[in-house]
């Protein structure tokens, strides 16, 4: 939109130039508005993604904690119920990409869940009341069953198979 006050004679060239500038300005404003809209959408998606990631980490920590609590129980029926609940919790957070091929023992799962939280062997041992060498042996056994070569691959494969959240 443009306007002029007063008496002025404009020729076709002047009007064409003014219309060209106006069209370019309208295009630039449309691009700016679209960029602003997309930035708002990206920020909103990042916020949602961050909240989901925080919630997933909390679920993983709870899973590991529940497994550690189960090991301290004397009542085998209650321990089995807690392990079953942990399995259900692991299934909620991941859609298994592959059929579970490895049958890990409860203690191997306990160790692997602590490793998934980023614990060292010593830290996992302290949390599970095990010696670091015992943690290492359980982890080695789990890695062999999962057919992987390091602790990080073991966690990734276990999550893909739905064994861990």
One Martini backbone bead per residue (centre of mass of N, CA, C, O) as a GRO file, in nm:
protein
  165
    1UNK     BB    1   0.098   0.035   0.022
    2UNK     BB    2   0.026   0.364  -0.111
    3UNK     BB    3   0.086   0.727  -0.081
    4UNK     BB    4  -0.017   1.066  -0.185
    5UNK     BB    5   0.028   1.410  -0.136
    6UNK     BB    6  -0.088   1.580  -0.366
    7UNK     BB    7   0.034   1.710  -0.656
    8UNK     BB    8   0.114   1.449  -0.890
    9UNK     BB    9   0.305   1.323  -1.151
   10UNK     BB   10   0.281   0.994  -1.271
   11UNK     BB   11   0.429   0.755  -1.424
   12UNK     BB   12   0.466   0.437  -1.526
   13UNK     BB   13   0.751   0.397  -1.415
   14UNK     BB   14   0.705   0.484  -1.122
   15UNK     BB   15   0.483   0.281  -1.067
   16UNK     BB   16   0.645   0.023  -1.133
   17UNK     BB   17   0.862   0.066  -0.916
   18UNK     BB   18   0.672   0.077  -0.674
   19UNK     BB   19   0.547  -0.205  -0.722
   20UNK     BB   20   0.809  -0.368  -0.702
   21UNK     BB   21   0.883  -0.288  -0.414
   22UNK     BB   22   0.620  -0.388  -0.289
   23UNK     BB   23   0.648  -0.685  -0.368
   24UNK     BB   24   0.918  -0.743  -0.228
   25UNK     BB   25   0.822  -0.666   0.055
   26UNK     BB   26   0.596  -0.876   0.071
   27UNK     BB   27   0.780  -1.121   0.039
   28UNK     BB   28   0.964  -1.067   0.286
   29UNK     BB   29   0.736  -1.075   0.495
   30UNK     BB   30   0.646  -1.366   0.436
   31UNK     BB   31   0.913  -1.499   0.502
   32UNK     BB   32   0.940  -1.397   0.793
   33UNK     BB   33   0.677  -1.524   0.896
   34UNK     BB   34   0.760  -1.818   0.829
   35UNK     BB   35   1.012  -1.830   1.000
   36UNK     BB   36   0.875  -1.767   1.270
   37UNK     BB   37   0.683  -2.008   1.266
   38UNK     BB   38   0.902  -2.231   1.250
   39UNK     BB   39   1.051  -2.156   1.509
   40UNK     BB   40   0.814  -2.205   1.698
   41UNK     BB   41   0.783  -2.506   1.626
   42UNK     BB   42   1.068  -2.595   1.706
   43UNK     BB   43   1.057  -2.508   2.002
   44UNK     BB   44   0.817  -2.683   2.077
   45UNK     BB   45   0.947  -2.955   1.999
   46UNK     BB   46   1.189  -2.934   2.190
   47UNK     BB   47   1.028  -2.924   2.451
   48UNK     BB   48   0.890  -3.196   2.415
   49UNK     BB   49   1.148  -3.366   2.376
   50UNK     BB   50   1.271  -3.297   2.650
   51UNK     BB   51   1.043  -3.406   2.827
   52UNK     BB   52   1.056  -3.695   2.717
   53UNK     BB   53   1.352  -3.750   2.796
   54UNK     BB   54   1.316  -3.708   3.099
   55UNK     BB   55   1.100  -3.926   3.136
   56UNK     BB   56   1.270  -4.163   3.032
   57UNK     BB   57   1.494  -4.142   3.243
   58UNK     BB   58   1.307  -4.190   3.483
   59UNK     BB   59   1.217  -4.471   3.401
   60UNK     BB   60   1.500  -4.597   3.404
   61UNK     BB   61   1.559  -4.542   3.701
   62UNK     BB   62   1.315  -4.695   3.815
   63UNK     BB   63   1.383  -4.968   3.700
   64UNK     BB   64   1.652  -5.001   3.848
   65UNK     BB   65   1.539  -4.966   4.133
   66UNK     BB   66   1.335  -5.200   4.131
   67UNK     BB   67   1.546  -5.420   4.083
   68UNK     BB   68   1.706  -5.364   4.340
   69UNK     BB   69   1.474  -5.415   4.539
   70UNK     BB   70   1.407  -5.708   4.456
   71UNK     BB   71   1.683  -5.829   4.560
   72UNK     BB   72   1.604  -5.757   4.876
   73UNK     BB   73   1.392  -5.973   4.874
   74UNK     BB   74   1.252  -6.261   5.034
   75UNK     BB   75   0.998  -6.263   4.864
   76UNK     BB   76   0.948  -6.431   4.575
   77UNK     BB   77   0.669  -6.333   4.481
   78UNK     BB   78   0.730  -6.032   4.498
   79UNK     BB   79   0.979  -6.034   4.318
   80UNK     BB   80   0.830  -6.139   4.063
   81UNK     BB   81   0.631  -5.905   4.043
   82UNK     BB   82   0.848  -5.684   4.009
   83UNK     BB   83   0.976  -5.802   3.754
   84UNK     BB   84   0.720  -5.792   3.584
   85UNK     BB   85   0.684  -5.485   3.606
   86UNK     BB   86   0.955  -5.419   3.469
   87UNK     BB   87   0.887  -5.548   3.198
   88UNK     BB   88   0.646  -5.364   3.140
   89UNK     BB   89   0.803  -5.100   3.152
   90UNK     BB   90   0.995  -5.166   2.918
   91UNK     BB   91   0.759  -5.201   2.703
   92UNK     BB   92   0.652  -4.900   2.707
   93UNK     BB   93   0.928  -4.746   2.597
   94UNK     BB   94   0.939  -4.981   2.374
   95UNK     BB   95   0.975  -5.094   2.042
   96UNK     BB   96   1.045  -5.376   1.927
   97UNK     BB   97   1.265  -5.449   1.656
   98UNK     BB   98   1.328  -5.722   1.793
   99UNK     BB   99   1.353  -6.031   1.881
  100UNK     BB  100   1.415  -6.185   2.155
  101UNK     BB  101   1.718  -6.385   2.203
  102UNK     BB  102   1.775  -6.317   2.494
  103UNK     BB  103   1.822  -6.482   2.817
  104UNK     BB  104   1.818  -6.311   3.098
  105UNK     BB  105   1.898  -6.272   3.400
  106UNK     BB  106   1.812  -6.086   3.663
  107UNK     BB  107   2.108  -5.997   3.729
  108UNK     BB  108   2.182  -5.903   3.444
  109UNK     BB  109   1.961  -5.687   3.437
  110UNK     BB  110   2.055  -5.525   3.674
  111UNK     BB  111   2.331  -5.450   3.559
  112UNK     BB  112   2.230  -5.330   3.288
  113UNK     BB  113   2.057  -5.104   3.416
  114UNK     BB  114   2.301  -4.958   3.543
  115UNK     BB  115   2.461  -4.915   3.283
  116UNK     BB  116   2.235  -4.745   3.142
  117UNK     BB  117   2.290  -4.506   3.361
  118UNK     BB  118   2.630  -4.498   3.375
  119UNK     BB  119   2.761  -4.706   3.539
  120UNK     BB  120   2.996  -4.846   3.693
  121UNK     BB  121   3.101  -5.126   3.835
  122UNK     BB  122   3.125  -5.003   4.118
  123UNK     BB  123   2.849  -4.862   4.128
  124UNK     BB  124   2.677  -5.110   4.073
  125UNK     BB  125   2.780  -5.273   4.313
  126UNK     BB  126   2.682  -5.080   4.532
  127UNK     BB  127   2.375  -5.088   4.452
  128UNK     BB  128   2.380  -5.432   4.449
  129UNK     BB  129   2.579  -5.568   4.645
  130UNK     BB  130   2.856  -5.590   4.477
  131UNK     BB  131   3.123  -5.676   4.321
  132UNK     BB  132   3.293  -5.564   4.050
  133UNK     BB  133   3.362  -5.852   3.942
  134UNK     BB  134   3.067  -5.950   3.935
  135UNK     BB  135   2.962  -5.741   3.743
  136UNK     BB  136   3.152  -5.817   3.513
  137UNK     BB  137   3.045  -6.106   3.479
  138UNK     BB  138   2.752  -6.036   3.414
  139UNK     BB  139   2.816  -5.854   3.174
  140UNK     BB  140   2.963  -6.064   3.004
  141UNK     BB  141   2.724  -6.258   2.984
  142UNK     BB  142   2.527  -6.060   2.848
  143UNK     BB  143   2.703  -5.999   2.599
  144UNK     BB  144   2.708  -6.286   2.496
  145UNK     BB  145   2.396  -6.321   2.463
  146UNK     BB  146   2.382  -6.048   2.273
  147UNK     BB  147   2.627  -6.031   2.079
  148UNK     BB  148   2.856  -5.837   2.205
  149UNK     BB  149   3.151  -5.611   2.289
  150UNK     BB  150   2.994  -5.394   2.470
  151UNK     BB  151   2.811  -5.212   2.695
  152UNK     BB  152   2.668  -5.027   2.489
  153UNK     BB  153   2.559  -5.245   2.301
  154UNK     BB  154   2.394  -5.391   2.515
  155UNK     BB  155   2.193  -5.164   2.566
  156UNK     BB  156   2.089  -5.126   2.279
  157UNK     BB  157   1.988  -5.418   2.232
  158UNK     BB  158   1.800  -5.431   2.478
  159UNK     BB  159   1.618  -5.200   2.381
  160UNK     BB  160   1.537  -5.319   2.105
  161UNK     BB  161   1.415  -5.586   2.256
  162UNK     BB  162   1.270  -5.479   2.536
  163UNK     BB  163   1.438  -5.529   2.808
  164UNK     BB  164   1.484  -5.220   2.810
  165UNK     BB  165   1.398  -4.874   2.848
   0.00000   0.00000   0.00000
